[in-house]
mmCIF file with all atom_site columns, C-alpha atoms in Angstrom:
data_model
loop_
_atom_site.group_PDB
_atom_site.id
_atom_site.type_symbol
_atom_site.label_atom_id
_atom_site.label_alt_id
_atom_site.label_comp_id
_atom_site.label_asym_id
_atom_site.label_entity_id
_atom_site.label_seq_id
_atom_site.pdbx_PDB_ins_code
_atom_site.Cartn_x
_atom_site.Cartn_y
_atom_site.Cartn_z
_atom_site.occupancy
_atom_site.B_iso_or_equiv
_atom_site.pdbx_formal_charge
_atom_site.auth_seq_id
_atom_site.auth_comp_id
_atom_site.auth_asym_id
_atom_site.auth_atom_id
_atom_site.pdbx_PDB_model_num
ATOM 1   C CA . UNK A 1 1   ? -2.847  3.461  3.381   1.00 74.00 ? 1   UNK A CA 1
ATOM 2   C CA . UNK A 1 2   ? -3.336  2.770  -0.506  1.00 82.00 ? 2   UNK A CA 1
ATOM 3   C CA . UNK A 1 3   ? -2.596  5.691  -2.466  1.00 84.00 ? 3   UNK A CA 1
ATOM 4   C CA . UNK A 1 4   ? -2.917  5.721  -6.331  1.00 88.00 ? 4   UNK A CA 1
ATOM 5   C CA . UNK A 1 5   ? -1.287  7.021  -9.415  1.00 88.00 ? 5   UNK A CA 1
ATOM 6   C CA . UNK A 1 6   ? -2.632  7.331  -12.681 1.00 92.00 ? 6   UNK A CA 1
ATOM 7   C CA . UNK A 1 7   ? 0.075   7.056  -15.763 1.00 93.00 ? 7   UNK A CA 1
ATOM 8   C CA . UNK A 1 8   ? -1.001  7.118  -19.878 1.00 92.00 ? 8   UNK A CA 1
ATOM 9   C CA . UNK A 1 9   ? 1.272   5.953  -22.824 1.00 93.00 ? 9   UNK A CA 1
ATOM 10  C CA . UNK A 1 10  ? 1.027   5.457  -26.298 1.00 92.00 ? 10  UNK A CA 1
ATOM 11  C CA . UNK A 1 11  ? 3.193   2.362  -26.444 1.00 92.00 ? 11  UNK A CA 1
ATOM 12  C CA . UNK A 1 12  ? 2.506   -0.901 -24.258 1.00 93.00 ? 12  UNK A CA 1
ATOM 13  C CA . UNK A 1 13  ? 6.853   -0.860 -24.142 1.00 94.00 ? 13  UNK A CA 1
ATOM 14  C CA . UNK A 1 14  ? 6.507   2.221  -22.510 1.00 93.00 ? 14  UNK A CA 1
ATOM 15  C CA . UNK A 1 15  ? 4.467   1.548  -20.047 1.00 94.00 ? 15  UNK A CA 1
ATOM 16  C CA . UNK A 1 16  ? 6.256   -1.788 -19.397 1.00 93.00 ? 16  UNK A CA 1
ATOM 17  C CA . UNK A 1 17  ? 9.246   0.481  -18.975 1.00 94.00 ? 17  UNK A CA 1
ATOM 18  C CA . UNK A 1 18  ? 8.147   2.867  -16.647 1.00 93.00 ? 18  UNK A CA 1
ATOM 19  C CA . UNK A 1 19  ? 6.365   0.634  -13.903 1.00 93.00 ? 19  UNK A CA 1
ATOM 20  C CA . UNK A 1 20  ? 9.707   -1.680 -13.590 1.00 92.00 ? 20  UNK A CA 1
ATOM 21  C CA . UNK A 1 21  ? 11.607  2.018  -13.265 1.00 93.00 ? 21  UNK A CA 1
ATOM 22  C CA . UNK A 1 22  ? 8.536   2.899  -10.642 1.00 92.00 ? 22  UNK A CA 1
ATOM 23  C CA . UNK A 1 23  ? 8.832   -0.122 -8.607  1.00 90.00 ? 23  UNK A CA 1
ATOM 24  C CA . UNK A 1 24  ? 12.878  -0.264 -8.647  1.00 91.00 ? 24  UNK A CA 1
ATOM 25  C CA . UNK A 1 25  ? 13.452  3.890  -7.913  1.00 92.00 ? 25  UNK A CA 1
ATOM 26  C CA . UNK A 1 26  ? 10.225  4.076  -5.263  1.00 90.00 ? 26  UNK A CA 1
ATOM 27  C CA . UNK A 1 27  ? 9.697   1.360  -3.591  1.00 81.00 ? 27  UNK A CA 1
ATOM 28  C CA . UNK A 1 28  ? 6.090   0.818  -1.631  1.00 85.00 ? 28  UNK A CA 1
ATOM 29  C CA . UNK A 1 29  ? 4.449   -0.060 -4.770  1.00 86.00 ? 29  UNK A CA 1
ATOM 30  C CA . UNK A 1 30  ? 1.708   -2.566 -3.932  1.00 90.00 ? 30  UNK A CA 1
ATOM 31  C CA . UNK A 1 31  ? 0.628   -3.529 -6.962  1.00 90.00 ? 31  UNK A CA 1
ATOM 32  C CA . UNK A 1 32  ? -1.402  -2.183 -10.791 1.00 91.00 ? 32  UNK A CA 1
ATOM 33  C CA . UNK A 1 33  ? -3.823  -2.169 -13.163 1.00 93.00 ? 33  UNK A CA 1
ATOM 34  C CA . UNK A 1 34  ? -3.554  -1.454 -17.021 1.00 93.00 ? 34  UNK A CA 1
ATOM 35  C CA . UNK A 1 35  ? -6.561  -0.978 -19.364 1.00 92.00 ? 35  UNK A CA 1
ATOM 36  C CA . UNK A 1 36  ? -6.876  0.873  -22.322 1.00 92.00 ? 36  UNK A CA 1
ATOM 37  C CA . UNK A 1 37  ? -8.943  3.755  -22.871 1.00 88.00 ? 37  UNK A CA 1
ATOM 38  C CA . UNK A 1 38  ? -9.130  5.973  -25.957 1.00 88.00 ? 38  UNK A CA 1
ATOM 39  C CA . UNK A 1 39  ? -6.250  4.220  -27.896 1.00 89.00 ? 39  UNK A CA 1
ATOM 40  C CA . UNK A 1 40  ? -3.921  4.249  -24.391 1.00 93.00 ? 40  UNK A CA 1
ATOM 41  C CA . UNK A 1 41  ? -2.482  2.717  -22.094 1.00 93.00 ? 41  UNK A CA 1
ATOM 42  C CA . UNK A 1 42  ? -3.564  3.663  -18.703 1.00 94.00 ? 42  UNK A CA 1
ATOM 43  C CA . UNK A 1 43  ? -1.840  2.006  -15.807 1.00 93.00 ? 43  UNK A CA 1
ATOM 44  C CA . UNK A 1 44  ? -3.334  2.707  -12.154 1.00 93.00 ? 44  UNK A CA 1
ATOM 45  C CA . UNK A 1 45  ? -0.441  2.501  -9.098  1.00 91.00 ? 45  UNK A CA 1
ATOM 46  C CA . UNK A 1 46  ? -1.019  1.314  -6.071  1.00 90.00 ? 46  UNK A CA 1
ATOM 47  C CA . UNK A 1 47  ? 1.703   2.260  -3.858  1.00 89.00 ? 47  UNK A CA 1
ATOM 48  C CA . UNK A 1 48  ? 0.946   1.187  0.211   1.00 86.00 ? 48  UNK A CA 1
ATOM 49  C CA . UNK A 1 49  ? 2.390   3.897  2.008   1.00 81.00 ? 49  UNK A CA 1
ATOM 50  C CA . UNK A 1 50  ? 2.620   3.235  5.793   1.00 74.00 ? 50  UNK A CA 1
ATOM 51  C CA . UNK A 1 51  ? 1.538   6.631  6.585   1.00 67.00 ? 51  UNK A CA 1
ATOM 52  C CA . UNK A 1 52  ? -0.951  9.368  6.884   1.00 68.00 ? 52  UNK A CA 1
ATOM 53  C CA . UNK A 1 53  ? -0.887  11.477 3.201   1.00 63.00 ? 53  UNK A CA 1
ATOM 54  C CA . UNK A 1 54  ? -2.979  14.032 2.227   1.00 64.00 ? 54  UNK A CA 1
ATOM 55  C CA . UNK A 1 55  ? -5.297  14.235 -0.847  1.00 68.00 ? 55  UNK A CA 1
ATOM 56  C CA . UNK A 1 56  ? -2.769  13.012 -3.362  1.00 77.00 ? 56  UNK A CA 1
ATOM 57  C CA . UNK A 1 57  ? 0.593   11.402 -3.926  1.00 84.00 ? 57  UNK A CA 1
ATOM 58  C CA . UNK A 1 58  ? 3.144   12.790 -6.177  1.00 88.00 ? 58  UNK A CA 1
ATOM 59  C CA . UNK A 1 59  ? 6.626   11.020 -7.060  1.00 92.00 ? 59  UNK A CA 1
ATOM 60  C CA . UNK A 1 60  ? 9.801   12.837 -7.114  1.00 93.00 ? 60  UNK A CA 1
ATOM 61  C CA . UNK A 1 61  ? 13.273  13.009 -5.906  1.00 94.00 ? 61  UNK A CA 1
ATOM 62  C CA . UNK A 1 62  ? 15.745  15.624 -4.329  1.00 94.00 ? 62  UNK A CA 1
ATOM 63  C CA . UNK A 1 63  ? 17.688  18.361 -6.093  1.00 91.00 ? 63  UNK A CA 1
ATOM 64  C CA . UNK A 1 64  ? 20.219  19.362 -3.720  1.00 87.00 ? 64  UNK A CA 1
ATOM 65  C CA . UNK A 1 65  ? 21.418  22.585 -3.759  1.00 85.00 ? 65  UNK A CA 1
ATOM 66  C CA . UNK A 1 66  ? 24.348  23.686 -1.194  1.00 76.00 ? 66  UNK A CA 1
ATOM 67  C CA . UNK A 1 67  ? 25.177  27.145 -0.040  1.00 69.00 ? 67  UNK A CA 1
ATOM 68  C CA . UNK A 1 68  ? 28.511  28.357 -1.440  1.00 69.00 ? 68  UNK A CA 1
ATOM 69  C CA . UNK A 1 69  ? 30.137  27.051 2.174   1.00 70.00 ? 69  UNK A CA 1
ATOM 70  C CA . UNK A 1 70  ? 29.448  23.395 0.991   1.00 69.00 ? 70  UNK A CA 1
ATOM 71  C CA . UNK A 1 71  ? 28.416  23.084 4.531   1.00 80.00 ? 71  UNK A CA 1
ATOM 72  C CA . UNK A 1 72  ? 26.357  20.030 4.786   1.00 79.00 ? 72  UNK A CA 1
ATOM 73  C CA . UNK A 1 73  ? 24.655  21.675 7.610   1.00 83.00 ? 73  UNK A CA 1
ATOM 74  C CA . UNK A 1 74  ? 23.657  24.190 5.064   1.00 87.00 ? 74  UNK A CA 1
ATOM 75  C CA . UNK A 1 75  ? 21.795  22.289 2.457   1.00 90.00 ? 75  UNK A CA 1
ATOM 76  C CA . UNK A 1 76  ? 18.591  22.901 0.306   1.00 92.00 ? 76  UNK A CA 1
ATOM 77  C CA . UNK A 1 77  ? 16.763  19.959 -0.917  1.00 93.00 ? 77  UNK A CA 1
ATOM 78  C CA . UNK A 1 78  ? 14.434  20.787 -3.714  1.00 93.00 ? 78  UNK A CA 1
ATOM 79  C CA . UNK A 1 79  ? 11.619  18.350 -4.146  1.00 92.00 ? 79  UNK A CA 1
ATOM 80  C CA . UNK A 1 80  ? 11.137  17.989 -8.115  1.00 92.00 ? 80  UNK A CA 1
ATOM 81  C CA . UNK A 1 81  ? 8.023   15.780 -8.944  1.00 91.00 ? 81  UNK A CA 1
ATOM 82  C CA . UNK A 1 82  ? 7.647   13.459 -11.809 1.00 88.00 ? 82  UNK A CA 1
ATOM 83  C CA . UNK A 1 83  ? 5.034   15.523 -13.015 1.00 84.00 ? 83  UNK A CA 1
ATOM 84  C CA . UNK A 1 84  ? 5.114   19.522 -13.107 1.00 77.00 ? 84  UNK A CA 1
ATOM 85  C CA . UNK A 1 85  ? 2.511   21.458 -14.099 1.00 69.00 ? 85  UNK A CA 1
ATOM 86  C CA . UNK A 1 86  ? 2.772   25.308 -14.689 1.00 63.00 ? 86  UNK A CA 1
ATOM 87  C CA . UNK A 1 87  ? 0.917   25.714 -11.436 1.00 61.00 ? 87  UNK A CA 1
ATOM 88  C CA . UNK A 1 88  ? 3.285   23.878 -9.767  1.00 65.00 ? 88  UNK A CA 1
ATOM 89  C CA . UNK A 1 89  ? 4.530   25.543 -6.579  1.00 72.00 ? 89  UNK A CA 1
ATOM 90  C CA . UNK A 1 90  ? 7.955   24.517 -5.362  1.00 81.00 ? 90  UNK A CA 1
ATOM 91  C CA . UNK A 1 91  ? 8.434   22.703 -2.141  1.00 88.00 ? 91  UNK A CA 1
ATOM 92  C CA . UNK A 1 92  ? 12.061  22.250 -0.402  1.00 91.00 ? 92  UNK A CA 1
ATOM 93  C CA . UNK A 1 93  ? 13.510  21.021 2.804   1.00 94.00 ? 93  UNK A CA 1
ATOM 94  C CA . UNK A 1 94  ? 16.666  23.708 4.199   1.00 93.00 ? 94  UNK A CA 1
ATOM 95  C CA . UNK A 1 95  ? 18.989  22.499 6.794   1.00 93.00 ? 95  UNK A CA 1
ATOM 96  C CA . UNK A 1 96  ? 20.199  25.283 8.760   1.00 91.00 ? 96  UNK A CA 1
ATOM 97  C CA . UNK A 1 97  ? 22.883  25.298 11.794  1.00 90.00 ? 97  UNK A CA 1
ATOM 98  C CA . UNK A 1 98  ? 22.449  27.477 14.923  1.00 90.00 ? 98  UNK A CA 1
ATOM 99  C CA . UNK A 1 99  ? 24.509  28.834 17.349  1.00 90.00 ? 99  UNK A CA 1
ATOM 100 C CA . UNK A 1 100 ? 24.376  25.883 19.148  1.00 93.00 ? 100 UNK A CA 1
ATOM 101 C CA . UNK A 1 101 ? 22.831  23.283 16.842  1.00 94.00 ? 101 UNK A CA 1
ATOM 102 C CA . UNK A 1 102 ? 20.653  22.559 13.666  1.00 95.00 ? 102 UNK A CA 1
ATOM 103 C CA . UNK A 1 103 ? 17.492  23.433 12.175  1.00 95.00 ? 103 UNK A CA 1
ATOM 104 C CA . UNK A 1 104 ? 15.367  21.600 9.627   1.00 95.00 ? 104 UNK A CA 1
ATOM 105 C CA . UNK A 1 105 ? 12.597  24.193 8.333   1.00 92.00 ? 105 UNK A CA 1
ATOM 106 C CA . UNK A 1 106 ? 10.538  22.953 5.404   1.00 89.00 ? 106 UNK A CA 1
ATOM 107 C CA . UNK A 1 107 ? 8.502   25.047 2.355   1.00 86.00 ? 107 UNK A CA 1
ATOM 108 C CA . UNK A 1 108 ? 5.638   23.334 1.043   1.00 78.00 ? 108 UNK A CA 1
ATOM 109 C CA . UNK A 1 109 ? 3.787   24.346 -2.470  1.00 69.00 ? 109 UNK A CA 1
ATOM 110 C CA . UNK A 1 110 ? 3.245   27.723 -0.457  1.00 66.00 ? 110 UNK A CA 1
ATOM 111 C CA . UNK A 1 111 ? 5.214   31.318 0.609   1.00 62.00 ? 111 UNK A CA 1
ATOM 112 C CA . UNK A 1 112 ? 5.435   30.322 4.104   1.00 71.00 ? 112 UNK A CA 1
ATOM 113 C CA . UNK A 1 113 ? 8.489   28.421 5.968   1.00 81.00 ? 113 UNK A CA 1
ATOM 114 C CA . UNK A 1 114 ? 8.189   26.560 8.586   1.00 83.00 ? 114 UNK A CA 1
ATOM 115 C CA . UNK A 1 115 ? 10.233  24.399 11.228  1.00 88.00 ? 115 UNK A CA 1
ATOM 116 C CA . UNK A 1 116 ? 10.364  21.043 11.540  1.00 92.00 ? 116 UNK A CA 1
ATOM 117 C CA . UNK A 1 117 ? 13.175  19.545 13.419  1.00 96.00 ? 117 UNK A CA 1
ATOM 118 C CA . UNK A 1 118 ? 15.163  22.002 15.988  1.00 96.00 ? 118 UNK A CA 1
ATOM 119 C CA . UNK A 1 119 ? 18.436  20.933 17.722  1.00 97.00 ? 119 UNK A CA 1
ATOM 120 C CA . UNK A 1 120 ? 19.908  22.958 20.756  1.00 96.00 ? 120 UNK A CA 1
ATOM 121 C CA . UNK A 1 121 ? 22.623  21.555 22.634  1.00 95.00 ? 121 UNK A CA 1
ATOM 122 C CA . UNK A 1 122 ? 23.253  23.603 25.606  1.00 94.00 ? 122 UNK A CA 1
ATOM 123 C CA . UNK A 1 123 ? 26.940  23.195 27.131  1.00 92.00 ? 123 UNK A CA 1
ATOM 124 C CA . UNK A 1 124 ? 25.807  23.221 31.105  1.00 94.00 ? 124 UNK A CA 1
ATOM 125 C CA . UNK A 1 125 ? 24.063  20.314 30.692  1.00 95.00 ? 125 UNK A CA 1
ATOM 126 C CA . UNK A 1 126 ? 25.856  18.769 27.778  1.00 95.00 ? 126 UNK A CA 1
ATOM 127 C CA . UNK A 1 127 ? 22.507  17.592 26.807  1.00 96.00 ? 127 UNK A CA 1
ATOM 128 C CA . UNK A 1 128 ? 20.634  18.394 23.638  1.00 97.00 ? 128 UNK A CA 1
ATOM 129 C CA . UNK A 1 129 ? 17.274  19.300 23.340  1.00 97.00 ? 129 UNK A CA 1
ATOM 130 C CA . UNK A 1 130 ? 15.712  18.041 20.015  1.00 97.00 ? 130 UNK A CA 1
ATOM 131 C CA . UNK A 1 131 ? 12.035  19.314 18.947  1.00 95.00 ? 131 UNK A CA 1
ATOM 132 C CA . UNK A 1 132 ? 10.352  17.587 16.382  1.00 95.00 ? 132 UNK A CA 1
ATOM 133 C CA . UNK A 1 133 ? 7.097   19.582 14.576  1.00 91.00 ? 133 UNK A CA 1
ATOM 134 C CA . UNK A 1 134 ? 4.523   18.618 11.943  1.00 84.00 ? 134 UNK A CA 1
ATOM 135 C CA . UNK A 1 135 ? 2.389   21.351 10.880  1.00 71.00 ? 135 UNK A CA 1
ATOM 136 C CA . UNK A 1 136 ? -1.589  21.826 9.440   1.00 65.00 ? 136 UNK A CA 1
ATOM 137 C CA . UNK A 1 137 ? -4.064  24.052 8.369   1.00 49.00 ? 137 UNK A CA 1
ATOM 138 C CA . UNK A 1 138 ? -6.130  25.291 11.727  1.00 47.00 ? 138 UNK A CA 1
ATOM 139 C CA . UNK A 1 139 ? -9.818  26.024 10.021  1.00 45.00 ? 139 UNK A CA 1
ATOM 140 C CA . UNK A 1 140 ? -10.387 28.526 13.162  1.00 46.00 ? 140 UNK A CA 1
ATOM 141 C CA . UNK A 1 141 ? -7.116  30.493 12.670  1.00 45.00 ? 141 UNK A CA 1
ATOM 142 C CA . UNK A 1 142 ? -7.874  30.351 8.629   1.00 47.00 ? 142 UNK A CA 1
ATOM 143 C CA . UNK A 1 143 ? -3.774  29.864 8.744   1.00 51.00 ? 143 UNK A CA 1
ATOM 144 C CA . UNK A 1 144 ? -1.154  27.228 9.134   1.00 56.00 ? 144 UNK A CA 1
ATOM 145 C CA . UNK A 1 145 ? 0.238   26.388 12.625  1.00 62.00 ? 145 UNK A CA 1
ATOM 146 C CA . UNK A 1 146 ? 2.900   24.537 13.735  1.00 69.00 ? 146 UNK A CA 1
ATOM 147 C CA . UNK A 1 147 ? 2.332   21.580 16.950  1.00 80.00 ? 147 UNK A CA 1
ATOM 148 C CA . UNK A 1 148 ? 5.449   20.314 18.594  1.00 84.00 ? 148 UNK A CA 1
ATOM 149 C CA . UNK A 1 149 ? 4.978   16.272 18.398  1.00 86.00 ? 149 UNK A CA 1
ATOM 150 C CA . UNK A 1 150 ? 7.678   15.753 20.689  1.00 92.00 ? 150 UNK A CA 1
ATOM 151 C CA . UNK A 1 151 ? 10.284  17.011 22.646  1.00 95.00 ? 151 UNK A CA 1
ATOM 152 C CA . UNK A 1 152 ? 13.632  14.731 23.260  1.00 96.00 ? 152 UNK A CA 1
ATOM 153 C CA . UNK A 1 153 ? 16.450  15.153 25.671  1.00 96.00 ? 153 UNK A CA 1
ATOM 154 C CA . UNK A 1 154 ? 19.148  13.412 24.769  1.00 97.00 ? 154 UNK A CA 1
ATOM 155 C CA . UNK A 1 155 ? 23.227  13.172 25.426  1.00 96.00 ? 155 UNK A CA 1
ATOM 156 C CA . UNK A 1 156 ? 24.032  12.502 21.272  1.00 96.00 ? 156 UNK A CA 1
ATOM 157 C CA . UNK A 1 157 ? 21.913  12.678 17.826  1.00 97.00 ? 157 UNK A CA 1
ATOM 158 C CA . UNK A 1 158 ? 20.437  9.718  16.599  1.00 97.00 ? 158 UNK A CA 1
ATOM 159 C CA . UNK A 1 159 ? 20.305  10.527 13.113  1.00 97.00 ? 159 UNK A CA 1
ATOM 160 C CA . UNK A 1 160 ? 17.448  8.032  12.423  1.00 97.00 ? 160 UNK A CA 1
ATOM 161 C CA . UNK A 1 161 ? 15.181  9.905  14.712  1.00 97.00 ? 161 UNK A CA 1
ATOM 162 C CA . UNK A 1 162 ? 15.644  13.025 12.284  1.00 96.00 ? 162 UNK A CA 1
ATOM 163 C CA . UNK A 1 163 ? 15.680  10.966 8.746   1.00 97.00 ? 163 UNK A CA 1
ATOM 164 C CA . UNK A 1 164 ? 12.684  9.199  9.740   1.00 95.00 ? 164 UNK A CA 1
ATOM 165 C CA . UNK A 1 165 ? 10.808  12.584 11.254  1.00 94.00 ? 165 UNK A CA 1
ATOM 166 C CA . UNK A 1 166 ? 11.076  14.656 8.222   1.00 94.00 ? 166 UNK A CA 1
ATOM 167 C CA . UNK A 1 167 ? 9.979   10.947 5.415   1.00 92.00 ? 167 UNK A CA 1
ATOM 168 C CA . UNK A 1 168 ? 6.995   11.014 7.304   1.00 90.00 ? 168 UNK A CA 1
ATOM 169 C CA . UNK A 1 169 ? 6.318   14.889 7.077   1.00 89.00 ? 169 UNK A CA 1
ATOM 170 C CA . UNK A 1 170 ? 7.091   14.519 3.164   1.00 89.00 ? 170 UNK A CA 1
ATOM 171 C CA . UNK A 1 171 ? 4.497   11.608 3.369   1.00 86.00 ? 171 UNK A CA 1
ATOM 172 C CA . UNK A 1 172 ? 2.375   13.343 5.284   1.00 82.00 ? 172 UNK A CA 1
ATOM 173 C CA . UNK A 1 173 ? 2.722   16.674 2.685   1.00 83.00 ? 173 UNK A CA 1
ATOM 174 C CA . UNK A 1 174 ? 2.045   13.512 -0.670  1.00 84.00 ? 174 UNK A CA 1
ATOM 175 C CA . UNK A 1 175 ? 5.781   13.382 -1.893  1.00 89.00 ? 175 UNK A CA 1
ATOM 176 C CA . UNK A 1 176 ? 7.467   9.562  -2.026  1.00 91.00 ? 176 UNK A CA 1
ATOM 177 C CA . UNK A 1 177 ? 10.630  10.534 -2.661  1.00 94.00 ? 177 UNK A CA 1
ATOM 178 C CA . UNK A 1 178 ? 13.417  8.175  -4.546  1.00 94.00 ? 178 UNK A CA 1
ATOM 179 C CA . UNK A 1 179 ? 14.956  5.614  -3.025  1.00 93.00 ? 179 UNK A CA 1
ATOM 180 C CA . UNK A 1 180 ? 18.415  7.141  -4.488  1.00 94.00 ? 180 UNK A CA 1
ATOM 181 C CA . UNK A 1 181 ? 17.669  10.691 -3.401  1.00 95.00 ? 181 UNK A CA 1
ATOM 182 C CA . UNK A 1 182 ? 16.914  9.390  0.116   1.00 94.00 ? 182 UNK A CA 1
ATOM 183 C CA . UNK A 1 183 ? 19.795  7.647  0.512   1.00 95.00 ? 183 UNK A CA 1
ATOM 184 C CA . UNK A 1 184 ? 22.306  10.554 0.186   1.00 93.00 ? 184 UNK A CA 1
ATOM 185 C CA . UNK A 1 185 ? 19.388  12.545 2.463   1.00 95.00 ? 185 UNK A CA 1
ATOM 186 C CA . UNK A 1 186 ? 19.840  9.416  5.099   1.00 96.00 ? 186 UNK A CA 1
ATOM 187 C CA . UNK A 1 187 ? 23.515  9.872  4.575   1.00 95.00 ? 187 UNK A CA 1
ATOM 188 C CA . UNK A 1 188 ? 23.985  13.391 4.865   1.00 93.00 ? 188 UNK A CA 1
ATOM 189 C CA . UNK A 1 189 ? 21.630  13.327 7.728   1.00 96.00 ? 189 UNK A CA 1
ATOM 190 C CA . UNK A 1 190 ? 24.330  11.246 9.706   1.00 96.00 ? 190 UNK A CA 1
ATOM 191 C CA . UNK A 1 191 ? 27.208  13.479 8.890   1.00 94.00 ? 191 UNK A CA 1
ATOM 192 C CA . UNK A 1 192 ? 25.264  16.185 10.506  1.00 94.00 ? 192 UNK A CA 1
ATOM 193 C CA . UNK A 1 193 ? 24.333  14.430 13.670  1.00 96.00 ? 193 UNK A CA 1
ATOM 194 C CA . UNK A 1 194 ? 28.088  13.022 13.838  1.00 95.00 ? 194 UNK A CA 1
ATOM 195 C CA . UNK A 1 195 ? 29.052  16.890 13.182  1.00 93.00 ? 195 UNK A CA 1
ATOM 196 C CA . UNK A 1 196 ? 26.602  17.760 16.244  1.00 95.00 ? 196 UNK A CA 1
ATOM 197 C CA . UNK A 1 197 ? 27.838  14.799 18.647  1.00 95.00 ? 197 UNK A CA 1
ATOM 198 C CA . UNK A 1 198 ? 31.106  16.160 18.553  1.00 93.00 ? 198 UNK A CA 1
ATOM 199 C CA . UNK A 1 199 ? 30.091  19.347 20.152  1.00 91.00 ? 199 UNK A CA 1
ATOM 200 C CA . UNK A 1 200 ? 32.943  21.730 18.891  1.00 87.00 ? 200 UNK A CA 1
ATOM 201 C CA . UNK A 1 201 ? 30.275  24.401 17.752  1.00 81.00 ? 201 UNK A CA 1
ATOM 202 C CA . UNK A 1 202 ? 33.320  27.318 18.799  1.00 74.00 ? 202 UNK A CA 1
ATOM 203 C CA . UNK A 1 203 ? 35.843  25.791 16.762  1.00 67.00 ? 203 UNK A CA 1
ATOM 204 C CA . UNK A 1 204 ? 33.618  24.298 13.462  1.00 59.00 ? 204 UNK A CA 1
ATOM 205 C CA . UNK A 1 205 ? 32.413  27.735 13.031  1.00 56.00 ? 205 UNK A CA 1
#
């Protein structure tokens, strides 16, 4: 799916500037146009995103915020986009443990939380039980629901399955995120699955 950005600059050097930063710190971009239009530089980007987004696209990258346990199952990652407007309404992703495991809830542009990724482990079976969620507006409910996508059983965490769950909800929601900022998500992301494979909830706690 081609989605596109519109960027303006005074100065050709600055526009120059910013699609090499664009292409190096993003990723996806496709390719771009620049024309000028009323004395500036106006450069269209066309980033191929190999997912479903909604009506726009908006670059940005994490600001991660930790609770004052420096848990790294108890993390807040702050989406900051390029481009804030005074309207702006923030959007985060929280990582939260339970008793047993780890949520992933997520807050987008709106009051309401919801979860995306829930880990149980349950120590009869010593089998966890990981549901993954997306969540849209239901025209009929005039609200936002959640759906369960799927529903895994599984003996350890892969932490891909996560990582790449909760990229495509932040596709799916129009944020590309940083290719820096997702790296230390990807990595944090396997600390906490190699936290939750060694199923010492009791004693970590």
């Amino acid at each position: 799916m081609i989605q596109i950005i519109k960027r303006e600059f005074e100065k050709i050097d600055e526009l120059v500037k910013y699609i090499n930063n664009t292409s190096i710190s993003y990723g996806h971009l496709k390719d771009y146009q620049i024309m000028r239009e009323n004395n500036k530089y106006i450069v269209l980007l066309n980033f191929d995103i190999q997912s479903v987004v909604c009506q726009f696209l908006e670059l940005a990258k994490f600001d991660i915020v930790r609770d004052k346990s420096h848990l790294i199952y108890r993390t807040t990652y702050k989406i900051e986009p390029e481009e804030k407007n005074k309207d702006s309404l923030t959007s985060m992703i929280h990582f939260d443990d339970l008793r047993y495991g780890v949520q992933v809830q997520g807050t987008f542009g709106f009051k309401s939380t919801y979860s995306l990724v829930t880990i149980n482990y349950d120590r009869f079976t010593d089998y966890f039980t990981v549901q993954l969620r997306n969540f849209d507006f239901e025209r009929s409910m005039i609200g936002w629901h959640t759906d369960i996508e799927e529903t895994l059983f599984v003996k350890d965490i892969n932490h891909e399955v996560i990582y790449n769950h909760v990229v495509k909800l932040l596709f799916n929601r129009g944020y590309l995120i940083d290719t820096i900022s997702l790296k230390e998500f990807k990595d944090n992301v396997y600390y906490i699955a190699k936290w939750l494979n060694k199923k010492n909830f009791d004693e970590d706690k």
